[in-house]
Each structure stands twice: as structure tokens, then as C-alpha cells.
mmCIF file of C-alpha atoms in Angstrom:
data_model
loop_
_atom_site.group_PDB
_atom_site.id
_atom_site.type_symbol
_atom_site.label_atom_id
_atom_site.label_comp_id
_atom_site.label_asym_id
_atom_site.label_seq_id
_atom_site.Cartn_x
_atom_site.Cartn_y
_atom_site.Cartn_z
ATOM 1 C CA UNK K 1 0.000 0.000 0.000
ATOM 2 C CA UNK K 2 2.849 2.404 0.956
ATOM 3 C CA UNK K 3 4.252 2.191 -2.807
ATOM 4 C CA UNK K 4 1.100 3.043 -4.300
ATOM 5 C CA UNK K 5 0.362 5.868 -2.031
ATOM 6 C CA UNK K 6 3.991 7.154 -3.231
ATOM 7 C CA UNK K 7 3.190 6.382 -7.014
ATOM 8 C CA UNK K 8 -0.557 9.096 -6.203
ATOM 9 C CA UNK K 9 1.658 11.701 -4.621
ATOM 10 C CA UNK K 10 3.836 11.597 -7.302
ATOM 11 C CA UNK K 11 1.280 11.780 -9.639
ATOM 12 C CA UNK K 12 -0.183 14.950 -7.816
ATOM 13 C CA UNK K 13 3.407 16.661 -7.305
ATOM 14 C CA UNK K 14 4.036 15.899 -11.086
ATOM 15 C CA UNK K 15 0.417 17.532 -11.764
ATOM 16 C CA UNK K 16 -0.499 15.101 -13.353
ATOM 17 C CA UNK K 17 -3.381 14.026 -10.661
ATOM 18 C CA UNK K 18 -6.384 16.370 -10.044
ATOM 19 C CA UNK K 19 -8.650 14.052 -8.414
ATOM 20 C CA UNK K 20 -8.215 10.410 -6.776
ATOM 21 C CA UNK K 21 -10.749 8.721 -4.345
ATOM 22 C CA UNK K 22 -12.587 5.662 -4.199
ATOM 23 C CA UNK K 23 -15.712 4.900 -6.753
ATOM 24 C CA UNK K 24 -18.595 3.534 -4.821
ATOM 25 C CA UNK K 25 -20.383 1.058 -3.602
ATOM 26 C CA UNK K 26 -16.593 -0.721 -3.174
ATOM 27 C CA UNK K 27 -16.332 -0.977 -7.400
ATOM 28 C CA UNK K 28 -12.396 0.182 -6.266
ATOM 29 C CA UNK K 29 -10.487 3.356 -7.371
ATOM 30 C CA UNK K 30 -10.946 6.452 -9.804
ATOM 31 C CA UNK K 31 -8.232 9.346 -10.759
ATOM 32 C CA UNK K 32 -9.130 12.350 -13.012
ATOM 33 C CA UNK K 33 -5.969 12.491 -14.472
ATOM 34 C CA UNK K 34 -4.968 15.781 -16.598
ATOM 35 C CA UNK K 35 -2.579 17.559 -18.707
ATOM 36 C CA UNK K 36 -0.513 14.338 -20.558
ATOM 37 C CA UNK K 37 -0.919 12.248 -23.274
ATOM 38 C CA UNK K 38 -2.378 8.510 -23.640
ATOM 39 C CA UNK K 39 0.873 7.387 -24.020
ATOM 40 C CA UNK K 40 2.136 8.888 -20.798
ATOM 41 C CA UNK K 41 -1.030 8.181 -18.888
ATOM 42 C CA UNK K 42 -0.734 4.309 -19.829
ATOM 43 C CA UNK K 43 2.947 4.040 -19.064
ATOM 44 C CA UNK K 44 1.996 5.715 -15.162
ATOM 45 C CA UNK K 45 -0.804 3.478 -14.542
ATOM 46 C CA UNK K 46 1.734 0.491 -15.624
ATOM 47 C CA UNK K 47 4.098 1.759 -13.241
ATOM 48 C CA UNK K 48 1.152 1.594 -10.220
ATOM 49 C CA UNK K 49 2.412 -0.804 -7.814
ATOM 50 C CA UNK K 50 -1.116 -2.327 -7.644
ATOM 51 C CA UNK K 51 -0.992 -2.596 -11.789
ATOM 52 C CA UNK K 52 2.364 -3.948 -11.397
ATOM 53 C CA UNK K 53 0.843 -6.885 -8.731
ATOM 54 C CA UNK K 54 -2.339 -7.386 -10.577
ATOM 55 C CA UNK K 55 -4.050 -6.371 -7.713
ATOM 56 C CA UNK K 56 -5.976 -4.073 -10.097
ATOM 57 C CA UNK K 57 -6.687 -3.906 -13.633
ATOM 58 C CA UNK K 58 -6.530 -0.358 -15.008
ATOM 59 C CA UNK K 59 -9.205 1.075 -16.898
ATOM 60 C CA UNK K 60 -8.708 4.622 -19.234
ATOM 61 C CA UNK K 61 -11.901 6.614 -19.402
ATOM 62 C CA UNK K 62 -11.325 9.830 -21.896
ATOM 63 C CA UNK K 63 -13.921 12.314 -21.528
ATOM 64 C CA UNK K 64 -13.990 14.971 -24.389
ATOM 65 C CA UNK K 65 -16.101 17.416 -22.766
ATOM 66 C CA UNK K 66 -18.590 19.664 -24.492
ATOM 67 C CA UNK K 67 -19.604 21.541 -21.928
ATOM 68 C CA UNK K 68 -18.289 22.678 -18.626
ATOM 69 C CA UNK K 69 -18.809 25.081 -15.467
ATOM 70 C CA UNK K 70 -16.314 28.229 -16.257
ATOM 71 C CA UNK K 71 -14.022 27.420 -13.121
ATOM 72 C CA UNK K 72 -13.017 24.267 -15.475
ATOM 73 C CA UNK K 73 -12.180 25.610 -17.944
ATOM 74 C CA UNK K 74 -8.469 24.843 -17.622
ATOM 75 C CA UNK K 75 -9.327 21.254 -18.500
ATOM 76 C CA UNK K 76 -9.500 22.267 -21.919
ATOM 77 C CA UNK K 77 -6.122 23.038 -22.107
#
């Protein structure tokens, strides 16, 4: 667990990470990830300790939005 919690805070300190928490009822973890590519995003999640162990299999969501609340708006970036 300790080795994942480093590979989120490096993920926020690399600001990369906006958003991580757990999805509910118990269906495990989410992260709104911003400002990198597909290719970057899928070799970080690889490098998740808990990817790594096949504790978890990752999952990429991309969300092209077409609308959002103004204080967003550097998500379009």
C-alpha cells in the first residue's frame, strides 16, 4: 500500500493528478488524471504498484467534454 500511495503523490506533485478517491459502492479506485498524453497516462498506470501486482486492472476513461462550469475551464487546455 505504501508504494502506491507514493506512485498518487507523485502523480499529484508531477500535476499530473487532479482528483483520486474511491468509486462507490466498493467498485475500487478512480483518478481524473490531466494535462498528458495517452501514451504517458498508460505508461503511469503500468508503473502503479497495484498494476504492477495485478491487484488491479486499469481502466482509461477519456472524456472529451462539451460543456463545462467556467471554473473548469483549464481542463480544456
Amino acid at each position: 500500500m505504501e508504494g502506491h500511495k507514493q506512485w498518487i503523490s507523485q502523480g499529484f506533485d508531477e500535476g499530473v493528478f487532479l482528483v483520486v478517491g474511491n468509486l462507490q459502492p466498493s467498485r475500487g479506485g478512480g483518478i481524473l488524471a490531466h494535462n498528458t498524453t495517452m501514451e504517458e497516462l498508460t505508461e503511469r498506470l503500468n508503473a502503479d504498484p497495484f498494476v504492477i501486482e495485478k491487484i488491479v486492472e486499469a481502466e482509461i476513461i477519456e472524456i472529451t467534454p462539451a460543456r463545462m462550469d467556467e471554473r473548469l475551464e483549464f481542463l480544456k487546455a
